[in-house]
Amino acid sequence: PEVATLRRRALLAGLGATAIGGGVARADVLGSGGMGGPAPPVLPPRDRWLWLQNNAGEEVAVAYRTGQDYNIAALARLQNLFRDLREDAPGPIPGLLLDMLSLVQERLGYSRPLRLISGYRTPHTNASLPYAAPNSLHMQGKAADIVVRGMPQAEVHAQAALLSHHLGFMGVGWYGSFTHIDIGPKASWTRILN
């Protein structure tokens, strides 16, 4: 009974560590004492891809992350793509925003790039835009306005909103001609601009 209790605790501890760390729980950490059978195969880390094009016509298709490891060179290319084009100023590019855009693109299919209408904005650029919120997450690099050419923008918005609903965070706004995605608190809005 004591050995079984210890094995159960080890298994539960391993599963708990997996839930916290996002790793893979492996049965072989318990040893061979009575559990029998070979250990399950360990899957290779998965690549996270993004295919984006900005308003300057620059395009990047890159695996920016493998497993939990970000590719620094790929992040630099994406940071350049997300820069404030009006002032040619790069800003921060949180990995979480890239992950959310990658998930949206995965849901839509990788048949065409996400067109980045607006990524990072300097406070000066943000203040010059007539409909920009004064505290916009674009100024922190935590937001992106996207379009997928040849696809109804309502579908792009619907997929982003569904993702936000499942994850319990993300701001998703539909502006008719583009979709806003941010990594702030869960929020949803529609504002049709003329």
XYZ file of N, CA and C in Angstrom:
582
model
N 0.819 -1.203 0.000
C 0.000 0.000 0.000
C 0.862 1.266 0.000
N 1.993 1.271 0.762
C 2.828 2.464 0.782
C 3.463 2.723 -0.576
N 3.922 1.669 -1.267
C 4.548 1.812 -2.578
C 3.530 2.333 -3.578
N 2.307 1.794 -3.535
C 1.260 2.251 -4.446
C 0.929 3.715 -4.194
N 0.879 4.123 -2.914
C 0.593 5.519 -2.579
C 1.692 6.425 -3.098
N 2.954 6.006 -2.954
C 4.075 6.811 -3.441
C 4.038 6.931 -4.960
N 3.732 5.840 -5.652
C 3.645 5.892 -7.111
C 2.523 6.823 -7.555
N 1.401 6.732 -6.873
C 0.271 7.597 -7.219
C 0.640 9.058 -6.990
N 1.330 9.351 -5.874
C 1.746 10.724 -5.595
C 2.743 11.210 -6.642
N 3.667 10.350 -7.045
C 4.647 10.728 -8.067
C 3.942 11.015 -9.395
N 2.963 10.166 -9.722
C 2.214 10.378 -10.960
C 1.449 11.701 -10.893
N 0.761 11.958 -9.778
C 0.012 13.204 -9.631
C 0.941 14.408 -9.640
N 2.106 14.292 -9.004
C 3.076 15.393 -9.021
C 3.559 15.642 -10.436
N 3.814 14.586 -11.192
C 4.245 14.735 -12.579
C 3.180 15.378 -13.431
N 1.931 14.975 -13.234
C 0.834 15.579 -13.981
C 0.643 17.038 -13.594
N 0.812 17.346 -12.308
C 0.713 18.737 -11.853
C 1.805 19.588 -12.456
N 3.019 19.066 -12.505
C 4.127 19.802 -13.111
C 3.868 20.019 -14.595
N 3.253 19.042 -15.228
C 2.931 19.175 -16.647
C 1.925 20.292 -16.855
N 0.890 20.333 -16.025
C -0.125 21.369 -16.163
C 0.474 22.752 -15.962
N 1.401 22.890 -15.024
C 2.013 24.185 -14.762
C 3.024 24.533 -15.839
N 3.887 23.599 -16.181
C 4.985 23.889 -17.099
C 4.682 23.624 -18.548
N 3.576 22.992 -18.863
C 3.241 22.733 -20.249
C 4.100 21.656 -20.886
N 4.788 20.859 -20.070
C 5.665 19.824 -20.609
C 4.907 18.546 -20.878
N 5.642 17.466 -20.976
C 5.045 16.165 -21.244
C 5.228 15.294 -20.015
N 4.146 14.733 -19.488
C 4.249 13.806 -18.364
C 4.689 12.468 -18.915
N 5.677 11.869 -18.283
C 6.189 10.596 -18.787
C 6.054 9.536 -17.707
N 5.532 8.415 -18.093
C 5.340 7.326 -17.148
C 6.655 6.753 -16.657
N 7.733 6.859 -17.408
C 8.987 6.227 -17.011
C 9.644 6.903 -15.816
N 9.158 8.070 -15.363
C 9.738 8.686 -14.171
C 9.384 7.888 -12.924
N 8.404 7.015 -13.029
C 7.985 6.225 -11.881
C 8.818 4.963 -11.704
N 9.648 4.653 -12.649
C 10.413 3.413 -12.571
C 9.593 2.268 -13.119
N 10.136 1.077 -13.043
C 9.456 -0.063 -13.647
C 8.671 -0.888 -12.642
N 8.596 -0.457 -11.403
C 7.951 -1.237 -10.347
C 6.490 -1.511 -10.575
N 6.164 -2.479 -11.390
C 4.800 -2.943 -11.514
C 3.936 -2.195 -12.511
N 4.391 -1.113 -13.093
C 3.560 -0.363 -14.032
C 3.576 -1.040 -15.397
N 4.663 -1.723 -15.754
C 4.754 -2.503 -16.987
C 4.616 -1.683 -18.247
N 5.049 -2.267 -19.347
C 4.900 -1.643 -20.661
C 5.951 -0.585 -20.920
N 6.187 -0.324 -22.201
C 7.174 0.691 -22.569
C 6.632 2.100 -22.329
N 7.539 3.041 -22.160
C 7.152 4.443 -21.992
C 6.584 4.954 -23.312
N 5.609 5.845 -23.240
C 5.046 6.396 -24.477
C 6.108 7.209 -25.210
N 5.994 7.302 -26.525
C 6.985 8.081 -27.276
C 6.886 9.559 -26.924
N 8.019 10.230 -26.939
C 8.048 11.670 -26.707
C 7.976 12.355 -28.069
N 6.983 13.207 -28.236
C 6.800 13.892 -29.505
C 7.822 15.020 -29.634
N 8.307 15.267 -30.846
C 9.244 16.374 -31.033
C 8.526 17.699 -30.811
N 9.260 18.740 -30.400
C 8.627 20.043 -30.211
C 8.008 20.542 -31.521
N 6.904 21.224 -31.405
C 6.156 21.706 -32.575
C 6.593 23.130 -32.937
N 6.735 23.366 -34.238
C 7.051 24.712 -34.718
C 5.786 25.555 -34.749
N 5.913 26.835 -34.403
C 4.842 27.824 -34.544
C 5.236 28.728 -35.698
N 4.350 28.871 -36.674
C 4.612 29.634 -37.888
C 3.741 30.873 -37.962
N 4.257 31.882 -38.657
C 3.478 33.055 -39.046
C 3.852 33.435 -40.470
N 2.854 33.819 -41.228
C 3.059 34.329 -42.580
C 2.338 35.665 -42.621
N 3.121 36.739 -42.660
C 2.587 38.093 -42.564
C 3.114 38.978 -43.674
N 2.329 39.990 -43.995
C 2.745 41.025 -44.940
C 2.278 42.354 -44.358
N 3.150 43.379 -44.384
C 2.740 44.684 -43.854
C 2.333 45.626 -44.987
N 1.951 46.841 -44.645
C 1.484 47.811 -45.643
C 2.599 48.327 -46.542
N 3.847 48.080 -46.203
C 4.964 48.457 -47.075
C 5.220 47.363 -48.111
N 4.459 46.271 -48.044
C 4.622 45.164 -48.983
C 5.695 44.173 -48.562
N 6.282 44.374 -47.388
C 7.290 43.434 -46.881
C 6.574 42.190 -46.366
N 7.167 41.046 -46.613
C 6.522 39.781 -46.264
C 7.509 38.870 -45.538
N 7.010 38.201 -44.519
C 7.803 37.241 -43.754
C 6.962 35.997 -43.526
N 7.518 34.847 -43.849
C 6.928 33.550 -43.501
C 8.014 32.825 -42.730
N 7.777 32.585 -41.446
C 8.859 32.096 -40.605
C 8.333 31.255 -39.441
N 9.116 30.232 -39.077
C 8.872 29.499 -37.829
C 9.576 30.302 -36.744
N 8.803 30.988 -35.919
C 9.388 31.879 -34.920
C 9.591 31.194 -33.563
N 9.032 29.987 -33.421
C 9.132 29.284 -32.144
C 9.104 27.788 -32.383
N 9.936 27.065 -31.645
C 9.907 25.601 -31.636
C 9.726 25.178 -30.186
N 8.630 24.501 -29.906
C 8.328 24.165 -28.513
C 8.179 25.457 -27.720
N 8.981 25.593 -26.662
C 8.949 26.808 -25.842
C 10.084 27.772 -26.188
N 10.882 27.439 -27.194
C 12.056 28.237 -27.551
C 11.766 29.153 -28.723
N 11.934 30.459 -28.511
C 11.749 31.439 -29.573
C 13.041 31.577 -30.370
N 12.895 31.755 -31.676
C 14.011 31.957 -32.586
C 14.287 33.464 -32.634
N 15.432 33.882 -32.101
C 15.747 35.310 -31.976
C 15.810 35.994 -33.345
N 16.417 35.341 -34.332
C 16.503 35.932 -35.676
C 15.105 36.119 -36.273
N 14.220 35.149 -36.074
C 12.847 35.254 -36.585
C 12.101 36.377 -35.867
N 12.303 36.509 -34.557
C 11.650 37.589 -33.809
C 12.108 38.955 -34.308
N 13.394 39.081 -34.646
C 13.914 40.354 -35.165
C 13.255 40.691 -36.504
N 13.069 39.701 -37.360
C 12.401 39.926 -38.649
C 10.942 40.356 -38.432
N 10.276 39.695 -37.486
C 8.885 40.046 -37.196
C 8.783 41.428 -36.552
N 9.724 41.766 -35.674
C 9.723 43.087 -35.048
C 9.859 44.173 -36.114
N 10.702 43.937 -37.094
C 10.854 44.896 -38.189
C 9.552 45.012 -38.990
N 8.895 43.905 -39.229
C 7.633 43.909 -39.980
C 6.542 44.649 -39.211
N 6.529 44.528 -37.881
C 5.503 45.141 -37.034
C 5.795 46.608 -36.708
N 6.916 47.147 -37.198
C 7.321 48.502 -36.818
C 6.277 49.544 -37.225
N 6.340 50.711 -36.589
C 5.512 51.856 -36.967
C 6.055 52.357 -38.296
N 5.322 52.142 -39.375
C 5.791 52.511 -40.712
C 5.831 54.028 -40.918
N 4.986 54.770 -40.226
C 4.971 56.223 -40.390
C 6.255 56.862 -39.862
N 6.798 56.276 -38.783
C 8.019 56.821 -38.173
C 9.210 55.881 -38.317
N 9.014 54.759 -38.998
C 10.062 53.743 -39.165
C 10.687 53.384 -37.811
N 9.821 53.146 -36.822
C 10.274 52.885 -35.450
C 9.822 51.500 -35.004
N 10.780 50.612 -34.708
C 10.391 49.305 -34.174
C 9.966 49.442 -32.717
N 9.118 48.541 -32.312
C 8.662 48.534 -30.922
C 8.734 47.129 -30.373
N 8.235 46.946 -29.169
C 8.229 45.596 -28.594
C 7.278 44.696 -29.369
N 7.566 43.409 -29.343
C 6.698 42.426 -29.992
C 6.586 41.217 -29.061
N 5.584 41.214 -28.187
C 5.440 40.107 -27.240
C 5.161 38.781 -27.950
N 5.809 37.739 -27.475
C 5.595 36.414 -28.036
C 4.142 35.976 -27.968
N 3.433 36.404 -26.933
C 2.034 36.010 -26.791
C 1.184 36.553 -27.949
N 1.453 37.771 -28.400
C 0.710 38.302 -29.544
C 0.999 37.472 -30.797
N 2.264 37.123 -31.001
C 2.618 36.280 -32.145
C 1.912 34.930 -32.055
N 1.867 34.366 -30.851
C 1.184 33.082 -30.658
C -0.299 33.183 -31.007
N -0.958 34.260 -30.594
C -2.387 34.415 -30.876
C -2.626 34.600 -32.379
N -1.762 35.375 -33.027
C -1.899 35.540 -34.481
C -1.654 34.222 -35.201
N -0.689 33.451 -34.707
C -0.408 32.146 -35.302
C -1.610 31.208 -35.155
N -2.258 31.246 -34.000
C -3.442 30.409 -33.792
C -4.592 30.827 -34.703
N -4.774 32.136 -34.876
C -5.815 32.610 -35.790
C -5.492 32.141 -37.206
N -4.220 32.304 -37.602
C -3.841 31.882 -38.954
C -4.004 30.383 -39.128
N -3.701 29.623 -38.103
C -3.884 28.169 -38.161
C -5.355 27.822 -38.378
N -6.247 28.540 -37.709
C -7.684 28.286 -37.848
C -8.179 28.649 -39.249
N -7.558 29.658 -39.857
C -7.972 30.107 -41.189
C -7.277 29.342 -42.306
N -6.204 28.654 -41.964
C -5.403 27.957 -42.965
C -4.226 28.826 -43.388
N -3.179 28.193 -43.822
C -1.970 28.923 -44.209
C -1.924 29.152 -45.723
N -3.061 29.383 -46.346
C -3.107 29.530 -47.797
C -2.753 30.939 -48.267
N -2.740 31.902 -47.374
C -2.416 33.290 -47.713
C -1.931 34.012 -46.464
N -1.148 35.082 -46.647
C -0.611 35.771 -45.470
C -1.672 36.596 -44.740
N -1.422 36.813 -43.456
C -2.188 37.818 -42.721
C -1.611 39.163 -43.145
N -2.459 40.071 -43.538
C -1.998 41.418 -43.907
C -2.062 42.286 -42.655
N -0.903 42.767 -42.234
C -0.800 43.590 -41.030
C -1.067 45.047 -41.397
N -2.221 45.547 -41.010
C -2.599 46.932 -41.280
C -1.894 47.858 -40.304
N -1.834 47.438 -39.047
C -1.175 48.235 -38.015
C -0.660 47.308 -36.928
N 0.599 47.460 -36.581
C 1.203 46.711 -35.479
C 1.570 47.698 -34.388
N 2.877 47.843 -34.137
C 3.341 48.816 -33.143
C 3.081 50.230 -33.648
N 2.697 51.116 -32.720
C 2.536 52.540 -33.024
C 3.258 53.359 -31.960
N 3.959 54.378 -32.392
C 4.520 55.326 -31.427
C 3.365 56.159 -30.875
N 3.539 56.769 -29.713
C 2.479 57.653 -29.199
C 2.136 58.776 -30.183
N 3.124 59.291 -30.901
C 2.880 60.359 -31.881
C 1.976 59.859 -33.011
N 2.298 58.696 -33.559
C 1.453 58.127 -34.623
C 0.062 57.845 -34.100
N -0.028 57.255 -32.922
C -1.337 56.923 -32.356
C -2.199 58.173 -32.200
N -1.598 59.270 -31.719
C -2.335 60.522 -31.511
C -2.794 61.128 -32.838
N -2.096 60.821 -33.923
C -2.452 61.395 -35.222
C -3.590 60.649 -35.925
N -3.961 59.473 -35.419
C -5.010 58.669 -36.051
C -6.370 59.053 -35.468
N -7.358 59.359 -36.322
C -8.625 59.889 -35.832
C -9.423 58.953 -34.924
N -9.344 57.633 -35.125
C -10.178 56.718 -34.331
C -9.388 55.911 -33.307
N -8.103 56.212 -33.141
C -7.273 55.428 -32.222
C -7.572 55.790 -30.767
N -7.648 54.777 -29.926
C -7.853 54.998 -28.499
C -6.591 55.635 -27.912
N -6.744 56.610 -27.025
C -5.567 57.271 -26.459
C -4.644 56.324 -25.672
N -5.198 55.245 -25.157
C -4.399 54.264 -24.402
C -4.253 52.952 -25.167
N -4.209 53.030 -26.479
C -4.178 51.853 -27.349
C -3.034 50.899 -27.000
N -3.333 49.619 -27.022
C -2.299 48.603 -26.789
C -1.308 48.523 -27.949
N -1.607 49.153 -29.067
C -0.648 49.239 -30.176
C 0.639 49.927 -29.707
N 0.525 50.886 -28.795
C 1.704 51.632 -28.320
C 2.615 50.768 -27.449
N 2.106 49.641 -26.962
C 2.914 48.690 -26.194
C 3.312 47.486 -27.039
N 2.940 47.485 -28.307
C 3.228 46.354 -29.178
C 2.345 45.156 -28.898
N 1.238 45.357 -28.211
C 0.369 44.255 -27.798
C -0.886 44.120 -28.657
N -0.892 44.749 -29.834
C -2.088 44.701 -30.687
C -1.690 44.675 -32.155
N -2.573 44.107 -32.952
C -2.382 44.050 -34.402
C -3.738 44.174 -35.078
N -3.776 44.960 -36.137
C -4.963 45.046 -36.988
C -4.638 44.253 -38.241
N -5.508 43.288 -38.575
C -5.199 42.378 -39.687
C -6.355 42.261 -40.671
N -5.987 41.853 -41.866
C -6.914 41.539 -42.952
C -6.390 40.262 -43.590
N -7.280 39.433 -44.087
C -6.866 38.298 -44.905
C -7.530 38.490 -46.254
N -6.707 38.813 -47.246
C -7.248 39.080 -48.585
C -7.928 37.846 -49.162
N -9.050 38.086 -49.849
C -9.780 37.001 -50.483
C -10.636 36.206 -49.515
N -10.755 36.694 -48.289
C -11.573 35.998 -47.289
C -12.515 37.031 -46.662
N -13.763 36.671 -46.420
C -14.663 37.625 -45.757
C -14.089 38.023 -44.389
N -14.000 39.323 -44.154
C -13.415 39.789 -42.888
C -14.276 39.375 -41.694
N -15.562 39.142 -41.923
C -16.421 38.628 -40.850
C -15.923 37.261 -40.382
N -15.385 36.448 -41.288
C -14.856 35.134 -40.931
C -13.567 35.273 -40.112
N -12.717 36.216 -40.504
C -11.486 36.476 -39.750
C -11.854 36.879 -38.324
N -12.792 37.819 -38.213
C -13.239 38.269 -36.898
C -13.851 37.122 -36.092
N -14.689 36.312 -36.732
C -15.354 35.204 -36.036
C -14.338 34.215 -35.473
N -13.294 33.907 -36.219
C -12.277 32.964 -35.740
C -11.488 33.551 -34.570
N -11.167 34.833 -34.649
C -10.455 35.494 -33.543
C -11.348 35.553 -32.299
N -12.625 35.865 -32.480
C -13.561 35.937 -31.353
C -13.741 34.565 -30.707
N -13.800 33.525 -31.508
C -13.923 32.170 -30.979
C -12.694 31.801 -30.146
N -11.532 32.161 -30.635
C -10.297 31.911 -29.895
C -10.305 32.668 -28.567
N -10.717 33.931 -28.588
C -10.808 34.737 -27.375
C -11.763 34.103 -26.370
N -12.885 33.614 -26.868
C -13.877 32.965 -26.000
C -13.286 31.715 -25.335
N -12.575 30.897 -26.110
C -11.998 29.663 -25.570
C -10.875 29.931 -24.582
N -10.066 30.953 -24.847
C -8.910 31.224 -23.993
C -9.237 32.103 -22.796
N -10.308 32.881 -22.880
C -10.707 33.727 -21.763
C -9.957 35.043 -21.682
N -9.253 35.418 -22.729
C -8.627 36.741 -22.797
C -8.541 37.138 -24.254
N -8.017 38.272 -24.556
C -7.859 38.873 -25.892
C -8.972 39.873 -26.152
N -8.566 41.010 -26.653
C -9.509 41.976 -27.176
C -9.655 41.722 -28.663
N -10.884 41.653 -29.134
C -11.144 41.416 -30.554
C -12.174 42.442 -31.011
N -11.757 43.286 -31.954
C -12.657 44.305 -32.480
C -12.842 44.134 -33.977
N -14.054 44.330 -34.427
C -14.333 44.245 -35.857
C -14.642 45.641 -36.358
N -13.879 46.086 -37.338
C -14.030 47.417 -37.912
C -14.577 47.360 -39.337
N -15.137 46.242 -39.709
C -15.717 46.091 -41.044
C -14.678 45.675 -42.068
N -13.665 46.514 -42.254
C -12.640 46.214 -43.252
C -11.407 45.534 -42.654
N -11.311 45.447 -41.327
C -10.199 44.746 -40.684
C -10.616 44.279 -39.293
N -9.794 43.394 -38.731
C -10.017 42.869 -37.387
C -8.865 43.292 -36.495
N -9.195 43.794 -35.314
C -8.209 44.160 -34.300
C -8.078 42.994 -33.328
N -6.833 42.617 -33.011
C -6.559 41.570 -32.024
C -5.540 42.127 -31.044
N -5.826 42.000 -29.753
C -4.828 42.400 -28.756
C -4.755 41.355 -27.653
N -3.701 41.427 -26.868
C -3.494 40.442 -25.804
C -3.832 41.029 -24.437
N -4.761 41.965 -24.437
C -5.276 42.521 -23.196
C -6.403 41.666 -22.648
N -7.153 42.218 -21.709
C -8.291 41.481 -21.145
C -9.326 41.159 -22.216
N -10.147 40.164 -21.930
C -11.187 39.752 -22.870
C -12.151 40.912 -23.098
N -12.311 41.249 -24.367
C -13.223 42.327 -24.751
C -13.625 42.097 -26.200
N -14.781 42.620 -26.563
C -15.271 42.464 -27.924
C -16.049 43.716 -28.291
N -15.849 44.202 -29.513
C -16.569 45.394 -29.966
C -16.641 45.410 -31.487
N -17.572 46.205 -31.964
C -17.735 46.434 -33.398
C -17.794 47.936 -33.609
N -17.005 48.408 -34.544
C -17.016 49.821 -34.894
C -16.771 49.900 -36.402
N -17.801 50.186 -37.145
C -17.676 50.261 -38.592
C -17.236 51.674 -38.969
N -16.065 51.743 -39.622
C -15.510 53.035 -40.012
C -15.828 53.311 -41.470
N -16.094 54.555 -41.781
C -16.354 54.962 -43.175
C -15.086 55.453 -43.822
